[in-house]
CSV table of C-alpha atoms in Angstrom, one decimal:
chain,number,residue,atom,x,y,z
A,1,UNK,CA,0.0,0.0,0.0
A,2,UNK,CA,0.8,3.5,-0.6
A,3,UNK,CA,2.2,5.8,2.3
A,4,UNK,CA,1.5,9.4,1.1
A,5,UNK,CA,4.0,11.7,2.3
A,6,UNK,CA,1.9,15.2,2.9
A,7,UNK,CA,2.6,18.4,4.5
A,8,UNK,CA,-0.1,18.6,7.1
A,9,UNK,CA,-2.2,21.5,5.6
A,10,UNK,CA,-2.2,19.4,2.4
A,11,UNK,CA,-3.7,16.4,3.4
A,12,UNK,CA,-6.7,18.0,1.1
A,13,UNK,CA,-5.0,16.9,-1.9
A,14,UNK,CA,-5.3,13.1,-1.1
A,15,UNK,CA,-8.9,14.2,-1.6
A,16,UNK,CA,-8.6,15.6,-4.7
A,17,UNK,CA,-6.7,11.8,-6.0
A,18,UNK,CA,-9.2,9.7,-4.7
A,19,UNK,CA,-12.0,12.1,-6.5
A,20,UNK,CA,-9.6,11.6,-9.8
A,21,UNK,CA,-9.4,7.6,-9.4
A,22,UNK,CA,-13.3,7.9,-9.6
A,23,UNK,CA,-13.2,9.9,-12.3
A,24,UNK,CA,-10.6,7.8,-14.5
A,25,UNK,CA,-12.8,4.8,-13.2
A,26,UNK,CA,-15.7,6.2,-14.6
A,27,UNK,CA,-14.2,6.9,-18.0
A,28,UNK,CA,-13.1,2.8,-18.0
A,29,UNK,CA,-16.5,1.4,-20.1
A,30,UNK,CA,-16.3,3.8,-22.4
A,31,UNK,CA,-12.2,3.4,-23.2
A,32,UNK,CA,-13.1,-0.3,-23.2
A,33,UNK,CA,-14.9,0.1,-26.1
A,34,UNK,CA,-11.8,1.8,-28.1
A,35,UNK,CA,-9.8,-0.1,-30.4
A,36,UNK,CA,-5.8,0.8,-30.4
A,37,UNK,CA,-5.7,3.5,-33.0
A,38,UNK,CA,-8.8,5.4,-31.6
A,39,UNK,CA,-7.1,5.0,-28.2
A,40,UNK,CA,-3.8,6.4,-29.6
A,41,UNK,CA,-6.0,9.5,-31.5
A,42,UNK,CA,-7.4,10.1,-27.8
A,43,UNK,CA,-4.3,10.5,-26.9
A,44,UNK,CA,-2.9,12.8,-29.8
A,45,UNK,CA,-6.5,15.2,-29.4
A,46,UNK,CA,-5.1,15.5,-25.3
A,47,UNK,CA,-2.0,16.3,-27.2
A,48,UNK,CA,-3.2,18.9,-29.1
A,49,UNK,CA,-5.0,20.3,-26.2
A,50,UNK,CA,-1.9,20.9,-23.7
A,51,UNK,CA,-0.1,22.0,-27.0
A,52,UNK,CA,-2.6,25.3,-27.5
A,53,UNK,CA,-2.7,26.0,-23.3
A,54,UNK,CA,-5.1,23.7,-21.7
A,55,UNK,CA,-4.0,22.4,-17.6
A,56,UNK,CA,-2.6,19.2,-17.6
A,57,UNK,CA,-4.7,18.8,-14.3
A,58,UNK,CA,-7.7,19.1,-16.6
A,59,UNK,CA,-6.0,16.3,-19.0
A,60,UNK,CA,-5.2,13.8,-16.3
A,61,UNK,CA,-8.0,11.8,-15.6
A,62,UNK,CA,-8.6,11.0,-19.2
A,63,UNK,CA,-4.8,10.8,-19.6
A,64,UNK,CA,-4.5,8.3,-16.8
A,65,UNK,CA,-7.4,6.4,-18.0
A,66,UNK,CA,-6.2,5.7,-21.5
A,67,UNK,CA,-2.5,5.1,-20.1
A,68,UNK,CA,-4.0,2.6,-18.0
A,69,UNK,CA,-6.1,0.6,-20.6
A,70,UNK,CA,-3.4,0.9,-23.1
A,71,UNK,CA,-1.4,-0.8,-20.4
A,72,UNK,CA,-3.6,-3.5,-19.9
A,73,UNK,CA,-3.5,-4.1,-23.5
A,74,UNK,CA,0.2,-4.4,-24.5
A,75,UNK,CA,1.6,-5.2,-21.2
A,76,UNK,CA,-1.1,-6.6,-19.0
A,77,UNK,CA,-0.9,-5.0,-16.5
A,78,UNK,CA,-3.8,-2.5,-15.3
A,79,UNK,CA,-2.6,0.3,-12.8
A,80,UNK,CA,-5.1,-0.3,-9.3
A,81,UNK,CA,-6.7,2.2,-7.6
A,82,UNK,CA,-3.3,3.0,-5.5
A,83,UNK,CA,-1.4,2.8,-8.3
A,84,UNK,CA,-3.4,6.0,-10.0
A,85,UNK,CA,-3.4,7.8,-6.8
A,86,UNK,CA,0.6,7.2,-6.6
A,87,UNK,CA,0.2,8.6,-10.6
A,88,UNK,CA,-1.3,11.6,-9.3
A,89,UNK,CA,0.8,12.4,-6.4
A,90,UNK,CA,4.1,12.4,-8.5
A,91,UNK,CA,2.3,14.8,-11.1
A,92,UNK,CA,1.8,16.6,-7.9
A,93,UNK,CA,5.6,16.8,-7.3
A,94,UNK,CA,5.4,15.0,-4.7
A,95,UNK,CA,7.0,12.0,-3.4
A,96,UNK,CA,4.6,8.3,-3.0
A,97,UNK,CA,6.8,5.6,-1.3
A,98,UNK,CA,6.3,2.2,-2.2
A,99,UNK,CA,7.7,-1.1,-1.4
A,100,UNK,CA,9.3,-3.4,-3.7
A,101,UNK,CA,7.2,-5.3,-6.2
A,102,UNK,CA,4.1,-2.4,-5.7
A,103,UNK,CA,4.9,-1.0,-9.0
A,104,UNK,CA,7.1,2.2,-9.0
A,105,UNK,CA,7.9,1.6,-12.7
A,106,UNK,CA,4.4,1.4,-13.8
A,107,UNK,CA,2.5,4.2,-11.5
A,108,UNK,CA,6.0,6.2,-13.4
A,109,UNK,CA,4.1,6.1,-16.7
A,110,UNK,CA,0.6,8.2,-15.9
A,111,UNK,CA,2.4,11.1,-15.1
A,112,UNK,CA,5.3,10.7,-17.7
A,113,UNK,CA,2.5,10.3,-20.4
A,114,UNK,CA,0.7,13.0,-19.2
A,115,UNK,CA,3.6,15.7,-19.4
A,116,UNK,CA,4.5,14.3,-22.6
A,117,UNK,CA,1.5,15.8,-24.1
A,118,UNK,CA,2.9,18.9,-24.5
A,119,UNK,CA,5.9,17.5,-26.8
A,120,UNK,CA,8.5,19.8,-25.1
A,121,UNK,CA,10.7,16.7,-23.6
A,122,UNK,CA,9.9,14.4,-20.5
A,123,UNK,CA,12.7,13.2,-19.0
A,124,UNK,CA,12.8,9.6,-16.8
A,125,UNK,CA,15.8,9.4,-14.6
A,126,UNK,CA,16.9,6.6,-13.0
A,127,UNK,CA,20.0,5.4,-11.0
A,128,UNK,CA,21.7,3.1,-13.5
A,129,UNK,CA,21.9,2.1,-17.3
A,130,UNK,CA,20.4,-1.3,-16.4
A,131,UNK,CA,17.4,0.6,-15.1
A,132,UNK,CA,17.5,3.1,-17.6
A,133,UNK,CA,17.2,0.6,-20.9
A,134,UNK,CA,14.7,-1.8,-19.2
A,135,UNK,CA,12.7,0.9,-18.5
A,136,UNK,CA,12.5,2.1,-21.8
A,137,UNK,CA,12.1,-1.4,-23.7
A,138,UNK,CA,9.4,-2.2,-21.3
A,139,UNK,CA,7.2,0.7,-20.4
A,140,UNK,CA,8.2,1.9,-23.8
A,141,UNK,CA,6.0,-0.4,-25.3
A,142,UNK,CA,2.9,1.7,-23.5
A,143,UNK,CA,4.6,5.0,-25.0
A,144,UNK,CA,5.2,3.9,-28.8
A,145,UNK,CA,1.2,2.2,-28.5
A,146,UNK,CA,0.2,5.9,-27.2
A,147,UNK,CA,1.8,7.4,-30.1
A,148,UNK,CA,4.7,8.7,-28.4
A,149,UNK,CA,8.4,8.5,-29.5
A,150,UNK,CA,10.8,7.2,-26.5
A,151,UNK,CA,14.8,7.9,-26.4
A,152,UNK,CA,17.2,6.4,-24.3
A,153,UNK,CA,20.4,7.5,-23.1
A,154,UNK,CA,23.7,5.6,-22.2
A,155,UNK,CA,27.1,5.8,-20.9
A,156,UNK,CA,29.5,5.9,-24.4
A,157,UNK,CA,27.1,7.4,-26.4
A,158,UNK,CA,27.8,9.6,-29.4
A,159,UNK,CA,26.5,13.4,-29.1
A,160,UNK,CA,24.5,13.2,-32.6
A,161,UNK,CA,22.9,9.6,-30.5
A,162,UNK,CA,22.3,12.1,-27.5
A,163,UNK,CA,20.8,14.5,-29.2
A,164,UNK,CA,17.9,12.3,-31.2
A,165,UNK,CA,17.3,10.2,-28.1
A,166,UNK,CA,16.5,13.4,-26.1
A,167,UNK,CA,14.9,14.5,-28.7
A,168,UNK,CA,11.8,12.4,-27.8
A,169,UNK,CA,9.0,12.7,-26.2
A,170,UNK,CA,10.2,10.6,-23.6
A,171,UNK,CA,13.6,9.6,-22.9
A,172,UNK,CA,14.9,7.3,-20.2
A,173,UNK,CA,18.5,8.6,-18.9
A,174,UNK,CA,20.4,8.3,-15.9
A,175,UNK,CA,20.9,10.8,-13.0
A,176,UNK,CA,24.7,10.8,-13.9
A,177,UNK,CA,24.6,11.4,-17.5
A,178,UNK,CA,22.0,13.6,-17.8
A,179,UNK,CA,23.8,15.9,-14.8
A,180,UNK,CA,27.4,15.6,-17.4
A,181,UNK,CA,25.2,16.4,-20.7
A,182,UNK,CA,24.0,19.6,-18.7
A,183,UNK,CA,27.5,20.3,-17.8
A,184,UNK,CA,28.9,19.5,-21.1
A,185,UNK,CA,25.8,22.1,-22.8
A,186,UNK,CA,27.1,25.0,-20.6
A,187,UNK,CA,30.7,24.2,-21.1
A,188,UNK,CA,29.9,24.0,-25.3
């Protein structure tokens, strides 16, 4: 189970994730009833949307909802009810902990698709290349059927292989390189 970590004078905004599960839940029959294309033009309409201005917070429940199907369809694996509020509390910029095998890398991907929307880069950093490229092959395979382009960065890289992997919408890098890429931007 999730243990929120809140500010005391937050603890309002647990209230505003559970109302957004039963939002996304109520969106479920009808996304059932999409094939995989009209799924992935949902997704590019959303797109469109946080492209000309609209709040992502507006975007999220139907975001998370068609994440999750999508999900269920490629991988399997449908995000529960904690997984979306653990979605929604990162989105937040805040931290969810979780225990091992509760799903950290998949609750990762509501939020990620959701700030991918607006095509201007969203970056997944973890702690090691092993991380980093299974990542990206697996949970990838919820970003290509969404539509979205995915980039992944490693240690002995090429600049010009840099510069198209974080070029995606998504790329998958590791704390270390992404902090020597910034250093090596400002020293160019």
């Amino acid at each position: 189970m999730f243990n929120i970590l809140l500010k005391p004078f937050e603890k309002n905004k647990l209230i505003n994730a559970e109302s957004a599960v039963k939002v996304i839940n109520s969106l479920e029959p009808e996304i059932l009833q999409l094939n995989n294309l009209e799924i992935k033009e949902q997704i590019r309409t959303l797109s469109l949307q946080a492209q000309s201005g609209e709040d992502l917070d507006r975007l999220l429940p139907k975001c998370f909802a068609l994440t999750r199907e999508m999900s269920n369809r490629v991988l399997g694996l449908r995000h529960f009810d904690s997984q979306l509020i653990g979605g929604y509390i990162l989105n937040e910029g805040k931290i969810s902990e979780m225990k091992t095998g509760e799903g950290k890398t998949l609750v990762a991907t509501l939020p990620v698709v959701l700030n991918a929307l607006s095509l201007k880069g969203t970056h997944v950093v973890t702690v090691n290349d092993y991380l980093a490229k299974r990542d990206e092959q697996w949970m990838g395979q919820i970003y290509r059927a969404l539509g979205l382009s995915v980039g992944l960065i490693q240690e002995g890289m090429e600049e010009k292989q840099r510069r198209q992997n974080y070029a995606a919408d998504i790329t998958y890098v590791t704390n270390s390189e992404l902090a020597f890429d910034y250093l090596r931007d400002r020293m160019a």
